Each structure stands twice: as structure tokens, then as C-alpha cells.
Amino acid sequence: MASLKKCIEQKCKDCCYDPMDTGTWRDQVEKCNVRNCALWPVRPMTVATINLQRKVKGSAVDVDSLVAGLDDEEEEQEVAPA
Ligand code: SF4
């Protein structure tokens, strides 16, 4: 059974990832600007952005609380464009 985190990642990837565009799927999902989407506050982001948000006092999104308790049993793999 897939974890909640993996389900969110897959949904966002299916929604907006374009292998012909620049950046990884996380880069592209991070740039999603559909703020009225229910998944927007918990959409996957790059590690660099997560670390930056942790350093910013008063960040709008408390990343630690969002990812707490979510499983991450699989390593992320990028699929090269065909
Ligand atoms: S947050 Fe953005 S990429 Fe993720 S499902 Fe919503 S609209 Fe799609």
C-alpha cells in the first residue's frame, strides 16, 4: 500500500510534470501556482526549498509538521525523457 506522501507526490507529478520541460518533476511541481488546489500546501518541493523554509522565521508552511508521520520508504527515482 502506498504511503500518503507517495500518493500526493504521484498525483502532483501526474498533474503537472512535463518531461520535455526543464527541471526535475519536483522543480516543476514546486512552481505550481494553483493555490486553490487542496494539495498545494503539501505539494512536493525540492530539498533546497524545504531547508530554506526551515530557516525562514514565520514561514507560511510548517514543513516539519506536514511531513511528520508520513512514510518515505522508497528512494526517489527520476525517469529520463524518452
Ligand atoms: S498542487 Fe499543483 S501539481 Fe499538485 S495536484 Fe494541485 S494543481 Fe496539481
mmCIF file with all atom_site columns, C-alpha atoms and ligand atoms in Angstrom:
data_model
loop_
_atom_site.group_PDB
_atom_site.id
_atom_site.type_symbol
_atom_site.label_atom_id
_atom_site.label_alt_id
_atom_site.label_comp_id
_atom_site.label_asym_id
_atom_site.label_entity_id
_atom_site.label_seq_id
_atom_site.pdbx_PDB_ins_code
_atom_site.Cartn_x
_atom_site.Cartn_y
_atom_site.Cartn_z
_atom_site.occupancy
_atom_site.B_iso_or_equiv
_atom_site.pdbx_formal_charge
_atom_site.auth_seq_id
_atom_site.auth_comp_id
_atom_site.auth_asym_id
_atom_site.auth_atom_id
_atom_site.pdbx_PDB_model_num
ATOM   1  C  CA  . MET A 1 1  ? 0.000  0.000  0.000   1.00 0.00 ? 1  MET A CA  1
ATOM   2  C  CA  . ALA A 1 2  ? 1.380  3.382  -0.988  1.00 0.00 ? 2  ALA A CA  1
ATOM   3  C  CA  . SER A 1 3  ? 2.001  5.970  1.708   1.00 0.00 ? 3  SER A CA  1
ATOM   4  C  CA  . LEU A 1 4  ? 0.055  9.225  1.791   1.00 0.00 ? 4  LEU A CA  1
ATOM   5  C  CA  . LYS A 1 5  ? 3.236  11.082 0.846   1.00 0.00 ? 5  LYS A CA  1
ATOM   6  C  CA  . LYS A 1 6  ? 3.786  8.871  -2.201  1.00 0.00 ? 6  LYS A CA  1
ATOM   7  C  CA  . CYS A 1 7  ? 0.150  9.323  -3.256  1.00 0.00 ? 7  CYS A CA  1
ATOM   8  C  CA  . ILE A 1 8  ? 0.493  13.122 -3.093  1.00 0.00 ? 8  ILE A CA  1
ATOM   9  C  CA  . GLU A 1 9  ? 3.782  13.003 -4.993  1.00 0.00 ? 9  GLU A CA  1
ATOM   10 C  CA  . GLN A 1 10 ? 2.291  10.817 -7.710  1.00 0.00 ? 10 GLN A CA  1
ATOM   11 C  CA  . LYS A 1 11 ? -0.808 12.999 -8.051  1.00 0.00 ? 11 LYS A CA  1
ATOM   12 C  CA  . CYS A 1 12 ? 1.228  16.184 -8.412  1.00 0.00 ? 12 CYS A CA  1
ATOM   13 C  CA  . LYS A 1 13 ? 3.663  14.527 -10.791 1.00 0.00 ? 13 LYS A CA  1
ATOM   14 C  CA  . ASP A 1 14 ? 0.792  13.248 -12.949 1.00 0.00 ? 14 ASP A CA  1
ATOM   15 C  CA  . CYS A 1 15 ? -0.809 16.684 -12.823 1.00 0.00 ? 15 CYS A CA  1
ATOM   16 C  CA  . CYS A 1 16 ? 1.987  18.929 -13.995 1.00 0.00 ? 16 CYS A CA  1
ATOM   17 C  CA  . TYR A 1 17 ? 5.244  17.136 -14.802 1.00 0.00 ? 17 TYR A CA  1
ATOM   18 C  CA  . ASP A 1 18 ? 6.362  17.636 -18.377 1.00 0.00 ? 18 ASP A CA  1
ATOM   19 C  CA  . PRO A 1 19 ? 9.485  15.588 -19.168 1.00 0.00 ? 19 PRO A CA  1
ATOM   20 C  CA  . MET A 1 20 ? 10.123 17.833 -22.164 1.00 0.00 ? 20 MET A CA  1
ATOM   21 C  CA  . ASP A 1 21 ? 10.279 20.931 -19.953 1.00 0.00 ? 21 ASP A CA  1
ATOM   22 C  CA  . THR A 1 22 ? 13.283 21.944 -17.865 1.00 0.00 ? 22 THR A CA  1
ATOM   23 C  CA  . GLY A 1 23 ? 13.899 20.772 -14.315 1.00 0.00 ? 23 GLY A CA  1
ATOM   24 C  CA  . THR A 1 24 ? 13.017 17.681 -12.372 1.00 0.00 ? 24 THR A CA  1
ATOM   25 C  CA  . TRP A 1 25 ? 9.431  16.778 -11.586 1.00 0.00 ? 25 TRP A CA  1
ATOM   26 C  CA  . ARG A 1 26 ? 9.933  18.242 -8.109  1.00 0.00 ? 26 ARG A CA  1
ATOM   27 C  CA  . ASP A 1 27 ? 11.195 21.521 -9.598  1.00 0.00 ? 27 ASP A CA  1
ATOM   28 C  CA  . GLN A 1 28 ? 8.103  21.721 -11.765 1.00 0.00 ? 28 GLN A CA  1
ATOM   29 C  CA  . VAL A 1 29 ? 5.652  20.761 -9.005  1.00 0.00 ? 29 VAL A CA  1
ATOM   30 C  CA  . GLU A 1 30 ? 7.276  23.266 -6.670  1.00 0.00 ? 30 GLU A CA  1
ATOM   31 C  CA  . LYS A 1 31 ? 6.488  26.002 -9.202  1.00 0.00 ? 31 LYS A CA  1
ATOM   32 C  CA  . CYS A 1 32 ? 2.813  25.030 -9.354  1.00 0.00 ? 32 CYS A CA  1
ATOM   33 C  CA  . ASN A 1 33 ? 0.730  28.157 -8.784  1.00 0.00 ? 33 ASN A CA  1
ATOM   34 C  CA  . VAL A 1 34 ? -2.713 26.564 -8.466  1.00 0.00 ? 34 VAL A CA  1
ATOM   35 C  CA  . ARG A 1 35 ? -3.137 27.842 -4.924  1.00 0.00 ? 35 ARG A CA  1
ATOM   36 C  CA  . ASN A 1 36 ? -6.762 26.780 -4.685  1.00 0.00 ? 36 ASN A CA  1
ATOM   37 C  CA  . CYS A 1 37 ? -5.788 23.118 -5.165  1.00 0.00 ? 37 CYS A CA  1
ATOM   38 C  CA  . ALA A 1 38 ? -6.263 21.152 -1.944  1.00 0.00 ? 38 ALA A CA  1
ATOM   39 C  CA  . LEU A 1 39 ? -2.801 19.622 -2.353  1.00 0.00 ? 39 LEU A CA  1
ATOM   40 C  CA  . TRP A 1 40 ? -0.963 22.889 -2.936  1.00 0.00 ? 40 TRP A CA  1
ATOM   41 C  CA  . PRO A 1 41 ? 0.175  23.411 0.696   1.00 0.00 ? 41 PRO A CA  1
ATOM   42 C  CA  . VAL A 1 42 ? 1.581  19.872 0.826   1.00 0.00 ? 42 VAL A CA  1
ATOM   43 C  CA  . ARG A 1 43 ? 2.890  19.573 -2.729  1.00 0.00 ? 43 ARG A CA  1
ATOM   44 C  CA  . PRO A 1 44 ? 6.376  18.070 -3.038  1.00 0.00 ? 44 PRO A CA  1
ATOM   45 C  CA  . MET A 1 45 ? 9.242  20.529 -3.035  1.00 0.00 ? 45 MET A CA  1
ATOM   46 C  CA  . THR A 1 46 ? 12.950 20.293 -3.569  1.00 0.00 ? 46 THR A CA  1
ATOM   47 C  CA  . VAL A 1 47 ? 15.210 19.651 -0.598  1.00 0.00 ? 47 VAL A CA  1
ATOM   48 C  CA  . ALA A 1 48 ? 16.798 23.074 -1.090  1.00 0.00 ? 48 ALA A CA  1
ATOM   49 C  CA  . THR A 1 49 ? 13.446 24.806 -0.715  1.00 0.00 ? 49 THR A CA  1
ATOM   50 C  CA  . ILE A 1 50 ? 12.463 22.722 2.307   1.00 0.00 ? 50 ILE A CA  1
ATOM   51 C  CA  . ASN A 1 51 ? 15.739 23.626 4.015   1.00 0.00 ? 51 ASN A CA  1
ATOM   52 C  CA  . LEU A 1 52 ? 15.271 27.298 3.135   1.00 0.00 ? 52 LEU A CA  1
ATOM   53 C  CA  . GLN A 1 53 ? 11.739 27.298 4.574   1.00 0.00 ? 53 GLN A CA  1
ATOM   54 C  CA  . ARG A 1 54 ? 13.049 25.781 7.784   1.00 0.00 ? 54 ARG A CA  1
ATOM   55 C  CA  . LYS A 1 55 ? 15.409 28.719 8.133   1.00 0.00 ? 55 LYS A CA  1
ATOM   56 C  CA  . VAL A 1 56 ? 12.813 31.385 7.395   1.00 0.00 ? 56 VAL A CA  1
ATOM   57 C  CA  . LYS A 1 57 ? 11.153 32.528 10.567  1.00 0.00 ? 57 LYS A CA  1
ATOM   58 C  CA  . GLY A 1 58 ? 7.405  32.712 10.257  1.00 0.00 ? 58 GLY A CA  1
ATOM   59 C  CA  . SER A 1 59 ? 7.276  30.532 7.162   1.00 0.00 ? 59 SER A CA  1
ATOM   60 C  CA  . ALA A 1 60 ? 3.723  30.159 5.883   1.00 0.00 ? 60 ALA A CA  1
ATOM   61 C  CA  . VAL A 1 61 ? 4.147  26.392 5.696   1.00 0.00 ? 61 VAL A CA  1
ATOM   62 C  CA  . ASP A 1 62 ? 5.447  24.389 8.644   1.00 0.00 ? 62 ASP A CA  1
ATOM   63 C  CA  . VAL A 1 63 ? 7.178  21.690 6.609   1.00 0.00 ? 63 VAL A CA  1
ATOM   64 C  CA  . ASP A 1 64 ? 8.142  19.630 9.648   1.00 0.00 ? 64 ASP A CA  1
ATOM   65 C  CA  . SER A 1 65 ? 4.527  19.242 10.722  1.00 0.00 ? 65 SER A CA  1
ATOM   66 C  CA  . LEU A 1 66 ? 3.458  18.459 7.162   1.00 0.00 ? 66 LEU A CA  1
ATOM   67 C  CA  . VAL A 1 67 ? 5.882  15.600 6.703   1.00 0.00 ? 67 VAL A CA  1
ATOM   68 C  CA  . ALA A 1 68 ? 5.784  14.280 10.261  1.00 0.00 ? 68 ALA A CA  1
ATOM   69 C  CA  . GLY A 1 69 ? 4.434  10.785 10.325  1.00 0.00 ? 69 GLY A CA  1
ATOM   70 C  CA  . LEU A 1 70 ? 4.479  10.319 6.586   1.00 0.00 ? 70 LEU A CA  1
ATOM   71 C  CA  . ASP A 1 71 ? 6.299  7.269  5.340   1.00 0.00 ? 71 ASP A CA  1
ATOM   72 C  CA  . ASP A 1 72 ? 9.114  7.602  2.866   1.00 0.00 ? 72 ASP A CA  1
ATOM   73 C  CA  . GLU A 1 73 ? 10.175 4.038  2.390   1.00 0.00 ? 73 GLU A CA  1
ATOM   74 C  CA  . GLU A 1 74 ? 11.264 4.305  -1.224  1.00 0.00 ? 74 GLU A CA  1
ATOM   75 C  CA  . GLU A 1 75 ? 14.097 6.257  -2.769  1.00 0.00 ? 75 GLU A CA  1
ATOM   76 C  CA  . GLU A 1 76 ? 13.026 8.780  -5.346  1.00 0.00 ? 76 GLU A CA  1
ATOM   77 C  CA  . GLN A 1 77 ? 13.957 7.949  -8.911  1.00 0.00 ? 77 GLN A CA  1
ATOM   78 C  CA  . GLU A 1 78 ? 13.945 10.258 -11.868 1.00 0.00 ? 78 GLU A CA  1
ATOM   79 C  CA  . VAL A 1 79 ? 12.827 8.890  -15.209 1.00 0.00 ? 79 VAL A CA  1
ATOM   80 C  CA  . ALA A 1 80 ? 14.797 10.203 -18.141 1.00 0.00 ? 80 ALA A CA  1
ATOM   81 C  CA  . PRO A 1 81 ? 12.759 11.572 -21.015 1.00 0.00 ? 81 PRO A CA  1
ATOM   82 C  CA  . ALA A 1 82 ? 12.375 9.158  -23.905 1.00 0.00 ? 82 ALA A CA  1
HETATM 83 S  S1  . SF4 B 2 .  ? -0.700 21.132 -6.100  1.00 0.00 ? 1  SF4 B S1  1
HETATM 84 FE FE1 . SF4 B 2 .  ? -0.437 21.710 -8.255  1.00 0.00 ? 1  SF4 B FE1 1
HETATM 85 S  S2  . SF4 B 2 .  ? 0.633  19.962 -9.158  1.00 0.00 ? 1  SF4 B S2  1
HETATM 86 FE FE2 . SF4 B 2 .  ? -0.234 19.245 -7.224  1.00 0.00 ? 1  SF4 B FE2 1
HETATM 87 S  S3  . SF4 B 2 .  ? -2.244 18.374 -7.795  1.00 0.00 ? 1  SF4 B S3  1
HETATM 88 FE FE3 . SF4 B 2 .  ? -2.556 20.515 -7.191  1.00 0.00 ? 1  SF4 B FE3 1
HETATM 89 S  S4  . SF4 B 2 .  ? -2.515 21.638 -9.124  1.00 0.00 ? 1  SF4 B S4  1
HETATM 90 FE FE4 . SF4 B 2 .  ? -1.559 19.660 -9.496  1.00 0.00 ? 1  SF4 B FE4 1
#
